[in-house]
PDB file of C-alpha atoms in Angstrom:
ATOM      1  CA  MET L   1     -71.194  41.182 167.215  1.00  0.00           C
ATOM      2  CA  VAL L   2     -70.298  37.951 165.439  1.00  0.00           C
ATOM      3  CA  LYS L   3     -72.663  37.335 162.537  1.00  0.00           C
ATOM      4  CA  LYS L   4     -74.731  34.202 162.631  1.00  0.00           C
ATOM      5  CA  VAL L   5     -74.473  32.515 159.314  1.00  0.00           C
ATOM      6  CA  GLY L   6     -76.606  29.689 157.960  1.00  0.00           C
ATOM      7  CA  PHE L   7     -75.284  27.568 155.084  1.00  0.00           C
ATOM      8  CA  ILE L   8     -77.449  25.349 153.052  1.00  0.00           C
ATOM      9  CA  GLY L   9     -75.658  22.985 150.543  1.00  0.00           C
ATOM     10  CA  LEU L  10     -72.509  21.208 151.568  1.00  0.00           C
ATOM     11  CA  GLY L  11     -71.399  19.734 148.225  1.00  0.00           C
ATOM     12  CA  ILE L  12     -68.036  19.868 146.477  1.00  0.00           C
ATOM     13  CA  MET L  13     -67.908  23.676 146.836  1.00  0.00           C
ATOM     14  CA  GLY L  14     -70.156  24.311 149.736  1.00  0.00           C
ATOM     15  CA  LYS L  15     -68.545  22.129 152.306  1.00  0.00           C
ATOM     16  CA  PRO L  16     -65.061  23.774 152.152  1.00  0.00           C
ATOM     17  CA  MET L  17     -66.713  27.246 152.010  1.00  0.00           C
ATOM     18  CA  ALA L  18     -68.600  26.554 155.202  1.00  0.00           C
ATOM     19  CA  LEU L  19     -65.537  25.170 156.861  1.00  0.00           C
ATOM     20  CA  ASN L  20     -63.743  28.435 156.049  1.00  0.00           C
ATOM     21  CA  LEU L  21     -66.567  30.423 157.667  1.00  0.00           C
ATOM     22  CA  VAL L  22     -66.206  28.308 160.884  1.00  0.00           C
ATOM     23  CA  ALA L  23     -62.441  28.776 160.748  1.00  0.00           C
ATOM     24  CA  LYS L  24     -62.854  32.604 160.460  1.00  0.00           C
ATOM     25  CA  GLY L  25     -64.931  32.659 163.687  1.00  0.00           C
ATOM     26  CA  TYR L  26     -68.482  32.930 162.388  1.00  0.00           C
ATOM     27  CA  GLU L  27     -71.340  31.130 164.243  1.00  0.00           C
ATOM     28  CA  VAL L  28     -72.360  28.727 161.443  1.00  0.00           C
ATOM     29  CA  MET L  29     -75.564  26.588 161.234  1.00  0.00           C
ATOM     30  CA  VAL L  30     -75.702  24.031 158.372  1.00  0.00           C
ATOM     31  CA  ASN L  31     -78.209  21.982 156.530  1.00  0.00           C
ATOM     32  CA  ASP L  32     -77.744  19.365 153.760  1.00  0.00           C
ATOM     33  CA  LEU L  33     -79.159  16.033 152.679  1.00  0.00           C
ATOM     34  CA  ASN L  34     -75.671  14.518 153.063  1.00  0.00           C
ATOM     35  CA  LYS L  35     -75.535  13.873 156.817  1.00  0.00           C
ATOM     36  CA  GLU L  36     -71.862  12.979 156.635  1.00  0.00           C
ATOM     37  CA  ALA L  37     -71.052  16.439 155.338  1.00  0.00           C
ATOM     38  CA  VAL L  38     -73.175  17.957 158.174  1.00  0.00           C
ATOM     39  CA  GLN L  39     -71.345  15.914 160.748  1.00  0.00           C
ATOM     40  CA  THR L  40     -67.975  17.104 159.439  1.00  0.00           C
ATOM     41  CA  LEU L  41     -69.134  20.648 160.004  1.00  0.00           C
ATOM     42  CA  VAL L  42     -70.580  19.856 163.392  1.00  0.00           C
ATOM     43  CA  GLY L  43     -67.146  18.321 164.253  1.00  0.00           C
ATOM     44  CA  VAL L  44     -65.475  21.628 163.835  1.00  0.00           C
ATOM     45  CA  GLY L  45     -68.008  23.678 165.829  1.00  0.00           C
ATOM     46  CA  ALA L  46     -70.988  24.306 163.495  1.00  0.00           C
ATOM     47  CA  LYS L  47     -74.558  23.575 164.522  1.00  0.00           C
ATOM     48  CA  ALA L  48     -76.848  21.373 162.495  1.00  0.00           C
ATOM     49  CA  ALA L  49     -80.404  22.334 161.471  1.00  0.00           C
ATOM     50  CA  ASP L  50     -83.193  20.065 160.242  1.00  0.00           C
ATOM     51  CA  SER L  51     -84.747  22.570 157.773  1.00  0.00           C
ATOM     52  CA  ALA L  52     -84.109  25.743 155.818  1.00  0.00           C
ATOM     53  CA  LYS L  53     -86.748  27.387 157.949  1.00  0.00           C
ATOM     54  CA  SER L  54     -84.797  26.638 161.067  1.00  0.00           C
ATOM     55  CA  ILE L  55     -81.594  27.911 159.511  1.00  0.00           C
ATOM     56  CA  ALA L  56     -83.278  31.242 158.693  1.00  0.00           C
ATOM     57  CA  GLU L  57     -84.828  31.594 162.143  1.00  0.00           C
ATOM     58  CA  ASN L  58     -81.373  31.389 163.742  1.00  0.00           C
ATOM     59  CA  SER L  59     -79.228  33.354 161.190  1.00  0.00           C
ATOM     60  CA  ASP L  60     -78.418  36.963 160.189  1.00  0.00           C
ATOM     61  CA  VAL L  61     -77.146  35.761 156.827  1.00  0.00           C
ATOM     62  CA  VAL L  62     -78.227  32.643 154.977  1.00  0.00           C
ATOM     63  CA  ILE L  63     -76.029  31.279 152.233  1.00  0.00           C
ATOM     64  CA  THR L  64     -77.287  28.750 149.611  1.00  0.00           C
ATOM     65  CA  MET L  65     -74.932  26.760 147.476  1.00  0.00           C
ATOM     66  CA  LEU L  66     -77.110  24.401 145.466  1.00  0.00           C
ATOM     67  CA  PRO L  67     -76.965  22.617 142.070  1.00  0.00           C
ATOM     68  CA  ALA L  68     -79.658  24.315 140.022  1.00  0.00           C
ATOM     69  CA  SER L  69     -82.320  27.011 139.876  1.00  0.00           C
ATOM     70  CA  HIS L  70     -85.205  24.721 141.068  1.00  0.00           C
ATOM     71  CA  HIS L  71     -83.244  23.637 144.126  1.00  0.00           C
ATOM     72  CA  VAL L  72     -82.797  27.351 145.105  1.00  0.00           C
ATOM     73  CA  GLN L  73     -86.424  27.993 144.462  1.00  0.00           C
ATOM     74  CA  GLN L  74     -87.507  25.088 146.615  1.00  0.00           C
ATOM     75  CA  VAL L  75     -85.098  25.880 149.464  1.00  0.00           C
ATOM     76  CA  VAL L  76     -85.875  29.625 149.609  1.00  0.00           C
ATOM     77  CA  LEU L  77     -89.569  29.747 148.599  1.00  0.00           C
ATOM     78  CA  GLY L  78     -90.889  26.335 149.488  1.00  0.00           C
ATOM     79  CA  GLU L  79     -92.710  24.965 152.590  1.00  0.00           C
ATOM     80  CA  ASN L  80     -90.284  25.224 155.520  1.00  0.00           C
ATOM     81  CA  GLY L  81     -88.040  27.227 153.192  1.00  0.00           C
ATOM     82  CA  VAL L  82     -85.810  30.186 154.136  1.00  0.00           C
ATOM     83  CA  LEU L  83     -88.517  32.864 153.684  1.00  0.00           C
ATOM     84  CA  SER L  84     -90.882  30.945 155.994  1.00  0.00           C
ATOM     85  CA  GLY L  85     -88.442  31.548 158.882  1.00  0.00           C
ATOM     86  CA  ALA L  86     -86.515  34.708 157.852  1.00  0.00           C
ATOM     87  CA  LYS L  87     -86.779  37.892 159.904  1.00  0.00           C
ATOM     88  CA  LYS L  88     -86.951  41.412 158.382  1.00  0.00           C
ATOM     89  CA  GLY L  89     -83.442  42.369 157.608  1.00  0.00           C
ATOM     90  CA  THR L  90     -82.114  38.874 156.974  1.00  0.00           C
ATOM     91  CA  VAL L  91     -79.745  38.754 153.989  1.00  0.00           C
ATOM     92  CA  ILE L  92     -79.832  35.715 151.668  1.00  0.00           C
ATOM     93  CA  ILE L  93     -76.697  35.108 149.676  1.00  0.00           C
ATOM     94  CA  ASP L  94     -77.272  32.674 146.856  1.00  0.00           C
ATOM     95  CA  MET L  95     -73.838  31.426 145.771  1.00  0.00           C
ATOM     96  CA  SER L  96     -75.248  28.813 143.395  1.00  0.00           C
ATOM     97  CA  SER L  97     -74.846  29.171 139.601  1.00  0.00           C
ATOM     98  CA  ILE L  98     -78.420  29.588 138.371  1.00  0.00           C
ATOM     99  CA  SER L  99     -80.558  31.432 135.855  1.00  0.00           C
ATOM    100  CA  PRO L 100     -80.426  35.265 136.167  1.00  0.00           C
ATOM    101  CA  VAL L 101     -84.183  35.354 135.545  1.00  0.00           C
ATOM    102  CA  VAL L 102     -84.874  33.003 138.378  1.00  0.00           C
ATOM    103  CA  SER L 103     -82.399  34.819 140.650  1.00  0.00           C
ATOM    104  CA  LYS L 104     -84.126  38.143 140.087  1.00  0.00           C
ATOM    105  CA  GLU L 105     -87.599  36.622 140.653  1.00  0.00           C
ATOM    106  CA  ILE L 106     -86.504  35.148 144.042  1.00  0.00           C
ATOM    107  CA  ALA L 107     -85.016  38.460 145.081  1.00  0.00           C
ATOM    108  CA  GLU L 108     -88.238  40.287 144.225  1.00  0.00           C
ATOM    109  CA  ILE L 109     -90.295  37.926 146.357  1.00  0.00           C
ATOM    110  CA  ALA L 110     -87.818  38.139 149.211  1.00  0.00           C
ATOM    111  CA  GLU L 111     -87.867  41.919 149.144  1.00  0.00           C
ATOM    112  CA  LYS L 112     -91.615  41.946 149.678  1.00  0.00           C
ATOM    113  CA  GLN L 113     -90.958  40.227 152.996  1.00  0.00           C
ATOM    114  CA  GLY L 114     -88.279  42.736 154.059  1.00  0.00           C
ATOM    115  CA  VAL L 115     -85.508  40.168 153.202  1.00  0.00           C
ATOM    116  CA  GLU L 116     -82.592  41.248 151.119  1.00  0.00           C
ATOM    117  CA  MET L 117     -80.839  38.898 148.567  1.00  0.00           C
ATOM    118  CA  LEU L 118     -77.616  38.842 146.747  1.00  0.00           C
ATOM    119  CA  ASP L 119     -76.639  36.541 143.889  1.00  0.00           C
ATOM    120  CA  ALA L 120     -72.963  35.717 144.445  1.00  0.00           C
ATOM    121  CA  PRO L 121     -71.786  32.762 142.308  1.00  0.00           C
ATOM    122  CA  VAL L 122     -68.189  31.794 142.457  1.00  0.00           C
ATOM    123  CA  SER L 123     -65.264  30.672 140.215  1.00  0.00           C
ATOM    124  CA  GLY L 124     -62.128  28.788 141.078  1.00  0.00           C
ATOM    125  CA  GLY L 125     -63.315  25.334 141.709  1.00  0.00           C
ATOM    126  CA  GLU L 126     -62.756  23.108 144.718  1.00  0.00           C
ATOM    127  CA  PRO L 127     -59.088  24.038 145.276  1.00  0.00           C
ATOM    128  CA  LYS L 128     -59.941  27.729 145.640  1.00  0.00           C
ATOM    129  CA  ALA L 129     -63.025  26.898 147.711  1.00  0.00           C
ATOM    130  CA  LYS L 130     -60.616  25.065 150.132  1.00  0.00           C
ATOM    131  CA  ASP L 131     -58.114  27.824 150.424  1.00  0.00           C
ATOM    132  CA  ALA L 132     -60.681  30.644 150.470  1.00  0.00           C
ATOM    133  CA  THR L 133     -59.374  32.351 147.364  1.00  0.00           C
ATOM    134  CA  LEU L 134     -62.524  32.046 145.236  1.00  0.00           C
ATOM    135  CA  ALA L 135     -63.536  34.816 142.748  1.00  0.00           C
ATOM    136  CA  ILE L 136     -66.975  35.967 143.822  1.00  0.00           C
ATOM    137  CA  MET L 137     -69.162  37.954 141.396  1.00  0.00           C
ATOM    138  CA  VAL L 138     -72.073  39.703 143.184  1.00  0.00           C
ATOM    139  CA  GLY L 139     -75.407  41.162 142.145  1.00  0.00           C
ATOM    140  CA  GLY L 140     -77.606  43.224 144.469  1.00  0.00           C
ATOM    141  CA  LYS L 141     -77.816  46.457 146.321  1.00  0.00           C
ATOM    142  CA  GLU L 142     -74.481  48.148 147.305  1.00  0.00           C
ATOM    143  CA  GLU L 143     -75.506  48.743 150.896  1.00  0.00           C
ATOM    144  CA  VAL L 144     -76.412  45.123 151.356  1.00  0.00           C
ATOM    145  CA  PHE L 145     -73.141  44.016 149.727  1.00  0.00           C
ATOM    146  CA  GLU L 146     -71.167  46.256 152.154  1.00  0.00           C
ATOM    147  CA  GLN L 147     -73.098  44.816 155.057  1.00  0.00           C
ATOM    148  CA  VAL L 148     -72.028  41.239 154.239  1.00  0.00           C
ATOM    149  CA  LYS L 149     -68.684  41.765 152.450  1.00  0.00           C
ATOM    150  CA  ASP L 150     -66.865  40.406 155.497  1.00  0.00           C
ATOM    151  CA  VAL L 151     -68.769  37.094 155.166  1.00  0.00           C
ATOM    152  CA  LEU L 152     -67.793  36.791 151.493  1.00  0.00           C
ATOM    153  CA  ALA L 153     -64.143  37.678 152.298  1.00  0.00           C
ATOM    154  CA  ALA L 154     -64.051  34.583 154.469  1.00  0.00           C
ATOM    155  CA  MET L 155     -64.537  32.491 151.378  1.00  0.00           C
ATOM    156  CA  GLY L 156     -62.997  34.475 148.554  1.00  0.00           C
ATOM    157  CA  SER L 157     -60.152  36.859 147.734  1.00  0.00           C
ATOM    158  CA  GLU L 158     -61.517  38.608 144.595  1.00  0.00           C
ATOM    159  CA  ILE L 159     -65.016  39.994 145.402  1.00  0.00           C
ATOM    160  CA  THR L 160     -66.680  42.220 142.908  1.00  0.00           C
ATOM    161  CA  LEU L 161     -70.049  43.891 143.035  1.00  0.00           C
ATOM    162  CA  VAL L 162     -71.039  43.679 139.315  1.00  0.00           C
ATOM    163  CA  GLY L 163     -74.424  45.476 139.508  1.00  0.00           C
ATOM    164  CA  GLY L 164     -77.986  44.905 140.645  1.00  0.00           C
ATOM    165  CA  ASN L 165     -79.781  41.636 141.295  1.00  0.00           C
ATOM    166  CA  GLY L 166     -79.050  39.058 138.518  1.00  0.00           C
ATOM    167  CA  SER L 167     -75.694  40.699 137.576  1.00  0.00           C
ATOM    168  CA  GLY L 168     -73.689  38.140 139.489  1.00  0.00           C
ATOM    169  CA  THR L 169     -75.412  35.199 137.899  1.00  0.00           C
ATOM    170  CA  THR L 170     -74.951  36.779 134.493  1.00  0.00           C
ATOM    171  CA  ALA L 171     -71.234  37.301 135.070  1.00  0.00           C
ATOM    172  CA  LYS L 172     -71.010  33.621 136.147  1.00  0.00           C
ATOM    173  CA  LEU L 173     -72.568  32.558 132.840  1.00  0.00           C
ATOM    174  CA  ALA L 174     -69.992  34.578 130.960  1.00  0.00           C
ATOM    175  CA  ASN L 175     -67.271  33.088 133.163  1.00  0.00           C
ATOM    176  CA  GLN L 176     -68.520  29.575 132.332  1.00  0.00           C
ATOM    177  CA  VAL L 177     -68.481  30.277 128.571  1.00  0.00           C
ATOM    178  CA  ILE L 178     -64.918  31.442 128.679  1.00  0.00           C
ATOM    179  CA  VAL L 179     -63.698  28.592 131.031  1.00  0.00           C
ATOM    180  CA  ASN L 180     -65.354  25.699 129.243  1.00  0.00           C
ATOM    181  CA  LEU L 181     -64.604  26.948 125.758  1.00  0.00           C
ATOM    182  CA  ASN L 182     -61.028  27.372 126.850  1.00  0.00           C
ATOM    183  CA  ILE L 183     -60.972  23.699 128.009  1.00  0.00           C
ATOM    184  CA  ALA L 184     -62.512  22.625 124.710  1.00  0.00           C
ATOM    185  CA  ALA L 185     -60.034  24.512 122.584  1.00  0.00           C
ATOM    186  CA  MET L 186     -57.207  23.182 124.763  1.00  0.00           C
ATOM    187  CA  SER L 187     -58.557  19.658 124.369  1.00  0.00           C
ATOM    188  CA  GLU L 188     -58.529  19.909 120.508  1.00  0.00           C
ATOM    189  CA  ALA L 189     -54.876  21.114 120.746  1.00  0.00           C
ATOM    190  CA  LEU L 190     -53.846  18.248 123.130  1.00  0.00           C
ATOM    191  CA  VAL L 191     -55.442  15.604 120.984  1.00  0.00           C
ATOM    192  CA  LEU L 192     -53.756  17.027 117.882  1.00  0.00           C
ATOM    193  CA  ALA L 193     -50.436  16.875 119.564  1.00  0.00           C
ATOM    194  CA  ALA L 194     -50.979  13.358 120.927  1.00  0.00           C
ATOM    195  CA  LYS L 195     -52.092  11.986 117.539  1.00  0.00           C
ATOM    196  CA  SER L 196     -49.154  13.694 115.881  1.00  0.00           C
ATOM    197  CA  GLY L 197     -46.835  11.733 118.261  1.00  0.00           C
ATOM    198  CA  ILE L 198     -45.152  14.628 120.116  1.00  0.00           C
ATOM    199  CA  ASP L 199     -44.634  14.672 123.876  1.00  0.00           C
ATOM    200  CA  VAL L 200     -47.723  16.520 125.103  1.00  0.00           C
ATOM    201  CA  GLU L 201     -46.156  17.430 128.456  1.00  0.00           C
ATOM    202  CA  LYS L 202     -43.201  19.126 126.657  1.00  0.00           C
ATOM    203  CA  MET L 203     -45.642  20.916 124.287  1.00  0.00           C
ATOM    204  CA  TYR L 204     -47.491  22.213 127.408  1.00  0.00           C
ATOM    205  CA  GLN L 205     -44.262  23.524 128.968  1.00  0.00           C
ATOM    206  CA  ALA L 206     -43.358  25.176 125.586  1.00  0.00           C
ATOM    207  CA  ILE L 207     -46.640  27.109 125.207  1.00  0.00           C
ATOM    208  CA  ARG L 208     -47.680  27.935 128.755  1.00  0.00           C
ATOM    209  CA  GLY L 209     -45.488  31.005 128.939  1.00  0.00           C
ATOM    210  CA  GLY L 210     -46.787  32.522 125.697  1.00  0.00           C
ATOM    211  CA  LEU L 211     -50.184  33.897 124.696  1.00  0.00           C
ATOM    212  CA  ALA L 212     -51.783  30.459 124.824  1.00  0.00           C
ATOM    213  CA  GLY L 213     -50.945  30.207 128.542  1.00  0.00           C
ATOM    214  CA  SER L 214     -53.875  30.565 130.935  1.00  0.00           C
ATOM    215  CA  ALA L 215     -55.054  29.668 134.402  1.00  0.00           C
ATOM    216  CA  VAL L 216     -57.262  27.023 132.692  1.00  0.00           C
ATOM    217  CA  LEU L 217     -54.236  25.466 130.906  1.00  0.00           C
ATOM    218  CA  ASP L 218     -52.253  25.291 134.166  1.00  0.00           C
ATOM    219  CA  ALA L 219     -55.118  23.927 136.209  1.00  0.00           C
ATOM    220  CA  LYS L 220     -56.301  21.266 133.794  1.00  0.00           C
ATOM    221  CA  VAL L 221     -53.352  19.964 131.603  1.00  0.00           C
ATOM    222  CA  PRO L 222     -51.487  18.252 134.559  1.00  0.00           C
ATOM    223  CA  LEU L 223     -54.710  16.544 135.598  1.00  0.00           C
ATOM    224  CA  ILE L 224     -55.462  15.333 132.014  1.00  0.00           C
ATOM    225  CA  LEU L 225     -51.856  14.027 131.657  1.00  0.00           C
ATOM    226  CA  ASP L 226     -52.453  12.082 134.899  1.00  0.00           C
ATOM    227  CA  ARG L 227     -55.858  10.901 133.629  1.00  0.00           C
ATOM    228  CA  ASN L 228     -57.352  12.415 136.770  1.00  0.00           C
ATOM    229  CA  PHE L 229     -60.978  13.371 136.127  1.00  0.00           C
ATOM    230  CA  VAL L 230     -62.130  13.452 139.720  1.00  0.00           C
ATOM    231  CA  ALA L 231     -64.576  16.369 139.716  1.00  0.00           C
ATOM    232  CA  GLY L 232     -63.795  19.864 140.958  1.00  0.00           C
ATOM    233  CA  GLY L 233     -66.420  21.067 138.455  1.00  0.00           C
ATOM    234  CA  ARG L 234     -68.677  18.257 137.248  1.00  0.00           C
ATOM    235  CA  ILE L 235     -69.648  17.851 133.627  1.00  0.00           C
ATOM    236  CA  ASP L 236     -73.306  17.704 134.469  1.00  0.00           C
ATOM    237  CA  ILE L 237     -73.191  20.919 136.514  1.00  0.00           C
ATOM    238  CA  ASN L 238     -71.352  22.745 133.706  1.00  0.00           C
ATOM    239  CA  LEU L 239     -73.949  21.311 131.205  1.00  0.00           C
ATOM    240  CA  LYS L 240     -76.562  22.972 133.351  1.00  0.00           C
ATOM    241  CA  ASP L 241     -74.659  26.210 133.311  1.00  0.00           C
ATOM    242  CA  ILE L 242     -74.220  26.273 129.552  1.00  0.00           C
ATOM    243  CA  THR L 243     -77.918  25.389 129.205  1.00  0.00           C
ATOM    244  CA  ASN L 244     -78.640  28.533 131.227  1.00  0.00           C
ATOM    245  CA  VAL L 245     -76.165  30.423 129.004  1.00  0.00           C
ATOM    246  CA  MET L 246     -78.084  29.479 125.905  1.00  0.00           C
ATOM    247  CA  GLU L 247     -81.587  30.300 127.388  1.00  0.00           C
ATOM    248  CA  THR L 248     -80.364  33.646 128.691  1.00  0.00           C
ATOM    249  CA  ALA L 249     -78.536  34.562 125.466  1.00  0.00           C
ATOM    250  CA  HIS L 250     -81.464  33.759 123.261  1.00  0.00           C
ATOM    251  CA  SER L 251     -83.889  35.711 125.475  1.00  0.00           C
ATOM    252  CA  VAL L 252     -81.803  38.848 124.954  1.00  0.00           C
ATOM    253  CA  GLY L 253     -81.112  38.196 121.263  1.00  0.00           C
ATOM    254  CA  VAL L 254     -77.444  36.974 121.452  1.00  0.00           C
ATOM    255  CA  PRO L 255     -76.491  34.090 119.175  1.00  0.00           C
ATOM    256  CA  MET L 256     -73.889  31.742 120.816  1.00  0.00           C
ATOM    257  CA  PRO L 257     -72.477  29.452 118.057  1.00  0.00           C
ATOM    258  CA  LEU L 258     -69.506  28.111 119.974  1.00  0.00           C
ATOM    259  CA  SER L 259     -71.492  27.646 123.234  1.00  0.00           C
ATOM    260  CA  SER L 260     -74.179  25.765 121.394  1.00  0.00           C
ATOM    261  CA  HIS L 261     -71.509  23.324 120.079  1.00  0.00           C
ATOM    262  CA  LEU L 262     -70.146  23.159 123.555  1.00  0.00           C
ATOM    263  CA  LEU L 263     -73.540  22.140 124.906  1.00  0.00           C
ATOM    264  CA  GLU L 264     -73.829  19.243 122.514  1.00  0.00           C
ATOM    265  CA  ILE L 265     -70.378  18.077 123.609  1.00  0.00           C
ATOM    266  CA  PHE L 266     -71.564  18.087 127.202  1.00  0.00           C
ATOM    267  CA  HIS L 267     -74.655  16.082 126.261  1.00  0.00           C
ATOM    268  CA  ALA L 268     -72.531  13.578 124.390  1.00  0.00           C
ATOM    269  CA  LEU L 269     -70.241  13.174 127.421  1.00  0.00           C
ATOM    270  CA  LYS L 270     -73.288  12.732 129.679  1.00  0.00           C
ATOM    271  CA  VAL L 271     -74.638   9.945 127.419  1.00  0.00           C
ATOM    272  CA  ASP L 272     -71.215   8.369 127.426  1.00  0.00           C
ATOM    273  CA  GLY L 273     -71.298   8.012 131.179  1.00  0.00           C
ATOM    274  CA  LYS L 274     -68.994  10.932 131.957  1.00  0.00           C
ATOM    275  CA  ALA L 275     -71.502  13.227 133.794  1.00  0.00           C
ATOM    276  CA  ALA L 276     -69.713  12.975 137.168  1.00  0.00           C
ATOM    277  CA  ASP L 277     -66.295  13.621 135.685  1.00  0.00           C
ATOM    278  CA  ASP L 278     -64.465  16.945 135.988  1.00  0.00           C
ATOM    279  CA  HIS L 279     -65.055  19.314 133.058  1.00  0.00           C
ATOM    280  CA  GLY L 280     -61.414  18.771 132.149  1.00  0.00           C
ATOM    281  CA  GLY L 281     -62.868  15.502 130.859  1.00  0.00           C
ATOM    282  CA  ILE L 282     -64.047  17.368 127.808  1.00  0.00           C
ATOM    283  CA  VAL L 283     -60.797  16.059 126.294  1.00  0.00           C
ATOM    284  CA  GLN L 284     -62.393  12.557 126.286  1.00  0.00           C
ATOM    285  CA  TYR L 285     -64.936  13.722 123.698  1.00  0.00           C
ATOM    286  CA  TYR L 286     -62.098  14.747 121.302  1.00  0.00           C
ATOM    287  CA  GLU L 287     -60.054  11.572 122.140  1.00  0.00           C
ATOM    288  CA  LYS L 288     -62.965   9.417 121.076  1.00  0.00           C
ATOM    289  CA  LEU L 289     -63.243  11.254 117.772  1.00  0.00           C
ATOM    290  CA  ALA L 290     -59.511  10.911 116.987  1.00  0.00           C
ATOM    291  CA  ASN L 291     -59.098   7.480 118.608  1.00  0.00           C
ATOM    292  CA  VAL L 292     -56.117   8.601 120.746  1.00  0.00           C
ATOM    293  CA  THR L 293     -55.482   9.099 124.446  1.00  0.00           C
ATOM    294  CA  VAL L 294     -53.677  12.085 125.855  1.00  0.00           C
ATOM    295  CA  GLY L 295     -51.186  11.166 128.561  1.00  0.00           C
ATOM    296  CA  ARG L 296     -47.578  11.236 129.728  1.00  0.00           C
ATOM    297  CA  VAL L 297     -44.992   9.541 127.589  1.00  0.00           C
TER     298      VAL L 297
END
């Protein structure tokens, strides 16, 4: 039987992920505050629902892809939320990037109702969401993971069960530290090169095949050179993630000196009106300090 999948949250990432589920033949029901996004999905064969409760009543698997912890709590636990309509045996897959503590709390409440939950945040940004090659890091029971692995495979190509509930969200926090600090280090280097007067594009070509080369370098440098900061991963969303990193790290006794600096950089960019920019826009913080702009010659 074809699984009935509910999808709540059709933002930058959620919309292409839901489109891929429809394309792979799943019966998809969607809900979002953005009615235009809902209509896009309806246009390719999905059904629209007016509440999370309605989604749960009509789905075997309910996916949430929302901005922050409190949104997931509201959608899953709130009035007319997922748990108010979910049947015993329903599986919730929260693909948002939220606090591991909150994720585990929601999973425990769901389990008391006979509803299973996986935390399954993603990495790869909008391009990989569109072509269904996301990396998906999963926390939860192995038997539940195996039950819905086909659904995850419709959206991603690298799918890893990391451990129990909360493990996926913890892995995502580690991912966000590496990605964003990589962008920050890269930004310092680009600004140094630009201020020194060398051709930044040629420098990029010179170093990308060596140890400094990375997926982040190849994804972000061409966009920076084009001054393209259209968000694939917004600065304010990454600010939220690094805030979660700091809270989680401090709760388990892990100092994060570089991440704490990164958090202040994100706050400075937000104050500077860059909150909606892509996180490649971190370079703008360093450009302002050095009074130089990185671009093509």
